[in-house]
Amino acid sequence: MFKEKKLILLLLSLVTAILITGCSGDTSIVELTKDVDGPSQVIVGEESDEFTVTGKTGSTYYWEVKELSGENLGYFTNQTGSKTRFVASTDALEKDTIEIRALISNEPQEWIEIEVLGSKHENKFYKGGFHSIVATKDSSLTSDYKGYLAGGYIKDVGDLEPSPYIVKADNRGLMIHEKEYEGDGRFYDIEDIVLTGVGDRYYVIGYRRLNRDYFEPYIAKLNKKFEKVEQYTYPKPIYGDSFLKGAIGIEENVSMGITHIVAAGSYQVESGEVVPYLAKVDVETNEMETKIIPGIDGSYSSLSAIAETSQGYLAVGESDYAGTNRAFIISLDSELTQTGIVDIQDSQRLHQIKKVGDNRFVVVGEDGYVGIVDSKGSILTKLNIDSNLSFRDILVDNGDIILVGQDRSSQEGVVYKVDESTNNATLLGSYGNYLHAITKSTDGYYLLAGTSIDFYNYAVKIDPDTGQLVDRQ
């Protein structure tokens, strides 16, 4: 999508991870003008979703597309009705955007700009990038919505800092809702959670700028329109940049579903050292517990991701021990107290951890590192696929471990498939400049999110077997 930024700015300075609760029944139909509802995007060669005259009632209706002499940008399926669909031509696709309007009782209405998308599922939004993506669905009595939500950041030319950005799309990649948040920061992590009897709630976890000098850890609860419902901040003084970077939803009572959000990051203490930091929020009472993890060697230690185990948690991160970066895994009990630490000698930093089976977790990071560990963080198997690879996210799919990240030598986003039983790694495909996140779509494909070659927010859907882009459907 190559369009000017026309987003609603919210007075909510926040950043990093978003944990999502529930799914809305939204569709691609929005209010385009006071008199016309319809989709803001159409797919080349396909009948669009329906455009409807909703304001004035007329004796006649007529729809037209703005064309220059000799152009053929497409056609309306019901050009003289109050409801119609539009089929865009390949000429329209080359223009990126077209303009349509309705004539009501022969009175022309305002022109409406519509974006034309290609037939393959590959989306670009604004200058910036995505760090997170989650598949969403709502099979309620009033909706059968299925799609995804992606979080990241926008950074226009001239901006000193990025600002958080979130977008919701359906399974075709047609935009449903988007929002830019005012202030410095970015989203990193998304998880779809359901709060029984409450409805849609989105937990935004990360950091925000406290003043011109420091960022602070930050968690906010948003409703399905991305409006702030609650916010949580670290209760103690902030002495320097402090962040939350990865989060999970956990079930302390299985019958109640997700009961808590646990997030991991870093906190700068008064001495100037940066130490691992954890926050835990009760989604029902809105109470927040926080904890600093002392005793990690080095002046800088940070956590990037966390996973739940049968004994508590495992968290991964990095430290600058003895002047060089090293990766580590710490084990924690259910009260977030550290019970152990494992140094990783084959990677400078670890970015992600996911459960792969009973008492087995996969960890990934820099230097092409992939490790299988037990619930205490002890290494069971490991491999370094290529020293130029940086892996950022993991999907465990039917025994396969799917990884996304970047090949620094080619500056391309990459998708790898690892067979845990043989440790064989296969390149599944290359997309964009950097891939930060992966999830499985509700229709069985892989959704990838990151930054495009030309540094836009980027989301694609690929076939799990071939690694090729799939058609919008």
PDB file of C-alpha atoms in Angstrom, residues 259-383:
ATOM      1  CA  THR A 259      -5.950 -15.311  33.819  1.00  0.00           C
ATOM      2  CA  HIS A 260      -2.628 -13.439  33.705  1.00  0.00           C
ATOM      3  CA  ILE A 261      -0.235 -11.689  31.350  1.00  0.00           C
ATOM      4  CA  VAL A 262       3.478 -12.240  32.036  1.00  0.00           C
ATOM      5  CA  ALA A 263       5.965  -9.954  30.283  1.00  0.00           C
ATOM      6  CA  ALA A 264       9.765  -9.856  30.194  1.00  0.00           C
ATOM      7  CA  GLY A 265      12.270  -7.114  29.461  1.00  0.00           C
ATOM      8  CA  SER A 266      14.883  -4.950  31.164  1.00  0.00           C
ATOM      9  CA  TYR A 267      15.123  -2.237  33.818  1.00  0.00           C
ATOM     10  CA  GLN A 268      17.892   0.265  34.538  1.00  0.00           C
ATOM     11  CA  VAL A 269      18.655   0.533  38.250  1.00  0.00           C
ATOM     12  CA  GLU A 270      20.047   3.570  40.086  1.00  0.00           C
ATOM     13  CA  SER A 271      23.659   2.415  39.658  1.00  0.00           C
ATOM     14  CA  GLY A 272      23.209   2.549  35.864  1.00  0.00           C
ATOM     15  CA  GLU A 273      23.230  -1.221  35.357  1.00  0.00           C
ATOM     16  CA  VAL A 274      20.503  -2.782  33.241  1.00  0.00           C
ATOM     17  CA  VAL A 275      18.980  -5.937  34.746  1.00  0.00           C
ATOM     18  CA  PRO A 276      16.257  -8.427  33.699  1.00  0.00           C
ATOM     19  CA  TYR A 277      12.740  -7.302  34.571  1.00  0.00           C
ATOM     20  CA  LEU A 278       9.377  -9.134  34.746  1.00  0.00           C
ATOM     21  CA  ALA A 279       5.779  -7.950  35.075  1.00  0.00           C
ATOM     22  CA  LYS A 280       2.648  -9.999  35.766  1.00  0.00           C
ATOM     23  CA  VAL A 281      -0.878  -8.599  35.349  1.00  0.00           C
ATOM     24  CA  ASP A 282      -4.113 -10.182  36.593  1.00  0.00           C
ATOM     25  CA  VAL A 283      -6.553  -9.680  33.720  1.00  0.00           C
ATOM     26  CA  GLU A 284      -9.573  -9.731  36.042  1.00  0.00           C
ATOM     27  CA  THR A 285      -8.435  -7.490  38.916  1.00  0.00           C
ATOM     28  CA  ASN A 286      -5.951  -5.395  36.884  1.00  0.00           C
ATOM     29  CA  GLU A 287      -3.370  -5.826  39.668  1.00  0.00           C
ATOM     30  CA  MET A 288       0.278  -5.841  38.528  1.00  0.00           C
ATOM     31  CA  GLU A 289       3.247  -7.530  40.173  1.00  0.00           C
ATOM     32  CA  THR A 290       6.775  -6.623  39.079  1.00  0.00           C
ATOM     33  CA  LYS A 291      10.158  -8.175  39.765  1.00  0.00           C
ATOM     34  CA  ILE A 292      13.793  -7.388  39.037  1.00  0.00           C
ATOM     35  CA  ILE A 293      16.170 -10.326  38.526  1.00  0.00           C
ATOM     36  CA  PRO A 294      19.583  -9.457  40.033  1.00  0.00           C
ATOM     37  CA  GLY A 295      22.817 -11.378  39.862  1.00  0.00           C
ATOM     38  CA  ILE A 296      23.298 -11.772  36.097  1.00  0.00           C
ATOM     39  CA  ASP A 297      26.970 -11.012  35.322  1.00  0.00           C
ATOM     40  CA  GLY A 298      27.607  -7.896  33.262  1.00  0.00           C
ATOM     41  CA  SER A 299      26.453  -4.269  33.302  1.00  0.00           C
ATOM     42  CA  TYR A 300      23.683  -4.954  30.777  1.00  0.00           C
ATOM     43  CA  SER A 301      21.294  -7.928  30.906  1.00  0.00           C
ATOM     44  CA  SER A 302      17.939  -8.045  29.138  1.00  0.00           C
ATOM     45  CA  LEU A 303      15.148 -10.563  28.525  1.00  0.00           C
ATOM     46  CA  SER A 304      13.463 -10.795  25.121  1.00  0.00           C
ATOM     47  CA  ALA A 305      10.922 -13.645  25.476  1.00  0.00           C
ATOM     48  CA  ILE A 306       9.326 -15.954  28.041  1.00  0.00           C
ATOM     49  CA  ALA A 307       7.552 -19.334  28.024  1.00  0.00           C
ATOM     50  CA  GLU A 308       5.561 -21.220  30.645  1.00  0.00           C
ATOM     51  CA  THR A 309       6.832 -24.571  31.976  1.00  0.00           C
ATOM     52  CA  SER A 310       5.363 -27.111  34.388  1.00  0.00           C
ATOM     53  CA  GLN A 311       7.575 -25.668  37.160  1.00  0.00           C
ATOM     54  CA  GLY A 312       7.241 -21.985  36.282  1.00  0.00           C
ATOM     55  CA  TYR A 313       8.889 -20.188  33.379  1.00  0.00           C
ATOM     56  CA  LEU A 314      11.899 -20.039  31.068  1.00  0.00           C
ATOM     57  CA  ALA A 315      13.087 -16.674  29.754  1.00  0.00           C
ATOM     58  CA  VAL A 316      15.778 -15.933  27.186  1.00  0.00           C
ATOM     59  CA  GLY A 317      17.980 -12.923  26.651  1.00  0.00           C
ATOM     60  CA  GLU A 318      21.468 -11.472  26.474  1.00  0.00           C
ATOM     61  CA  SER A 319      24.215 -10.042  28.687  1.00  0.00           C
ATOM     62  CA  ASP A 320      27.444  -8.125  28.053  1.00  0.00           C
ATOM     63  CA  TYR A 321      29.544 -10.206  30.439  1.00  0.00           C
ATOM     64  CA  ALA A 322      33.297  -9.498  30.235  1.00  0.00           C
ATOM     65  CA  GLY A 323      32.809  -6.973  27.429  1.00  0.00           C
ATOM     66  CA  THR A 324      31.257  -9.411  24.965  1.00  0.00           C
ATOM     67  CA  ASN A 325      27.636 -10.329  24.317  1.00  0.00           C
ATOM     68  CA  ARG A 326      26.478 -13.742  25.473  1.00  0.00           C
ATOM     69  CA  ALA A 327      23.069 -15.405  25.362  1.00  0.00           C
ATOM     70  CA  PHE A 328      21.468 -17.024  28.383  1.00  0.00           C
ATOM     71  CA  ILE A 329      18.352 -18.862  29.546  1.00  0.00           C
ATOM     72  CA  ILE A 330      17.026 -18.358  33.063  1.00  0.00           C
ATOM     73  CA  SER A 331      14.543 -20.616  34.826  1.00  0.00           C
ATOM     74  CA  LEU A 332      11.960 -19.135  37.189  1.00  0.00           C
ATOM     75  CA  ASP A 333       9.454 -20.590  39.624  1.00  0.00           C
ATOM     76  CA  SER A 334       5.756 -19.702  39.601  1.00  0.00           C
ATOM     77  CA  GLU A 335       6.516 -16.640  41.761  1.00  0.00           C
ATOM     78  CA  LEU A 336       9.003 -15.324  39.170  1.00  0.00           C
ATOM     79  CA  THR A 337      11.997 -16.066  41.362  1.00  0.00           C
ATOM     80  CA  GLN A 338      15.122 -17.172  39.498  1.00  0.00           C
ATOM     81  CA  THR A 339      16.036 -20.817  40.080  1.00  0.00           C
ATOM     82  CA  GLY A 340      18.816 -21.297  37.531  1.00  0.00           C
ATOM     83  CA  ILE A 341      20.733 -19.956  34.540  1.00  0.00           C
ATOM     84  CA  VAL A 342      22.278 -21.586  31.471  1.00  0.00           C
ATOM     85  CA  ASP A 343      24.870 -19.774  29.350  1.00  0.00           C
ATOM     86  CA  ILE A 344      24.638 -20.257  25.575  1.00  0.00           C
ATOM     87  CA  GLN A 345      28.097 -20.211  24.043  1.00  0.00           C
ATOM     88  CA  ASP A 346      26.994 -20.486  20.393  1.00  0.00           C
ATOM     89  CA  SER A 347      24.926 -17.289  20.097  1.00  0.00           C
ATOM     90  CA  GLN A 348      25.401 -13.652  21.081  1.00  0.00           C
ATOM     91  CA  ARG A 349      21.738 -13.256  21.996  1.00  0.00           C
ATOM     92  CA  LEU A 350      18.496 -15.236  22.055  1.00  0.00           C
ATOM     93  CA  HIS A 351      15.312 -13.672  20.727  1.00  0.00           C
ATOM     94  CA  GLN A 352      12.545 -16.240  21.170  1.00  0.00           C
ATOM     95  CA  ILE A 353      11.438 -19.383  23.017  1.00  0.00           C
ATOM     96  CA  LYS A 354       8.436 -21.637  22.286  1.00  0.00           C
ATOM     97  CA  LYS A 355       7.217 -24.971  23.589  1.00  0.00           C
ATOM     98  CA  VAL A 356       7.830 -27.786  21.122  1.00  0.00           C
ATOM     99  CA  GLY A 357       6.668 -30.815  23.145  1.00  0.00           C
ATOM    100  CA  ASP A 358       6.530 -32.348  26.611  1.00  0.00           C
ATOM    101  CA  ASN A 359       9.362 -30.838  28.640  1.00  0.00           C
ATOM    102  CA  ARG A 360      10.979 -29.526  25.434  1.00  0.00           C
ATOM    103  CA  PHE A 361      11.362 -25.959  24.212  1.00  0.00           C
ATOM    104  CA  VAL A 362      13.022 -24.450  21.178  1.00  0.00           C
ATOM    105  CA  VAL A 363      15.153 -21.308  21.507  1.00  0.00           C
ATOM    106  CA  VAL A 364      16.534 -19.228  18.622  1.00  0.00           C
ATOM    107  CA  GLY A 365      18.656 -16.148  18.128  1.00  0.00           C
ATOM    108  CA  GLU A 366      21.728 -14.708  16.471  1.00  0.00           C
ATOM    109  CA  ASP A 367      24.361 -16.691  14.552  1.00  0.00           C
ATOM    110  CA  GLY A 368      21.695 -19.004  13.137  1.00  0.00           C
ATOM    111  CA  TYR A 369      21.323 -20.656  16.532  1.00  0.00           C
ATOM    112  CA  VAL A 370      18.570 -23.214  17.165  1.00  0.00           C
ATOM    113  CA  GLY A 371      18.511 -25.143  20.438  1.00  0.00           C
ATOM    114  CA  ILE A 372      16.173 -27.643  22.054  1.00  0.00           C
ATOM    115  CA  VAL A 373      16.158 -27.353  25.852  1.00  0.00           C
ATOM    116  CA  ASP A 374      14.312 -28.949  28.768  1.00  0.00           C
ATOM    117  CA  SER A 375      12.192 -27.122  31.360  1.00  0.00           C
ATOM    118  CA  LYS A 376      15.330 -26.099  33.274  1.00  0.00           C
ATOM    119  CA  GLY A 377      16.987 -24.642  30.176  1.00  0.00           C
ATOM    120  CA  SER A 378      19.492 -27.473  29.827  1.00  0.00           C
ATOM    121  CA  ILE A 379      20.507 -28.024  26.196  1.00  0.00           C
ATOM    122  CA  LEU A 380      19.288 -31.280  24.639  1.00  0.00           C
ATOM    123  CA  THR A 381      20.296 -30.638  21.003  1.00  0.00           C
ATOM    124  CA  LYS A 382      21.593 -27.617  19.112  1.00  0.00           C
ATOM    125  CA  LEU A 383      22.736 -26.396  15.715  1.00  0.00           C
TER     126      LEU A 383
END
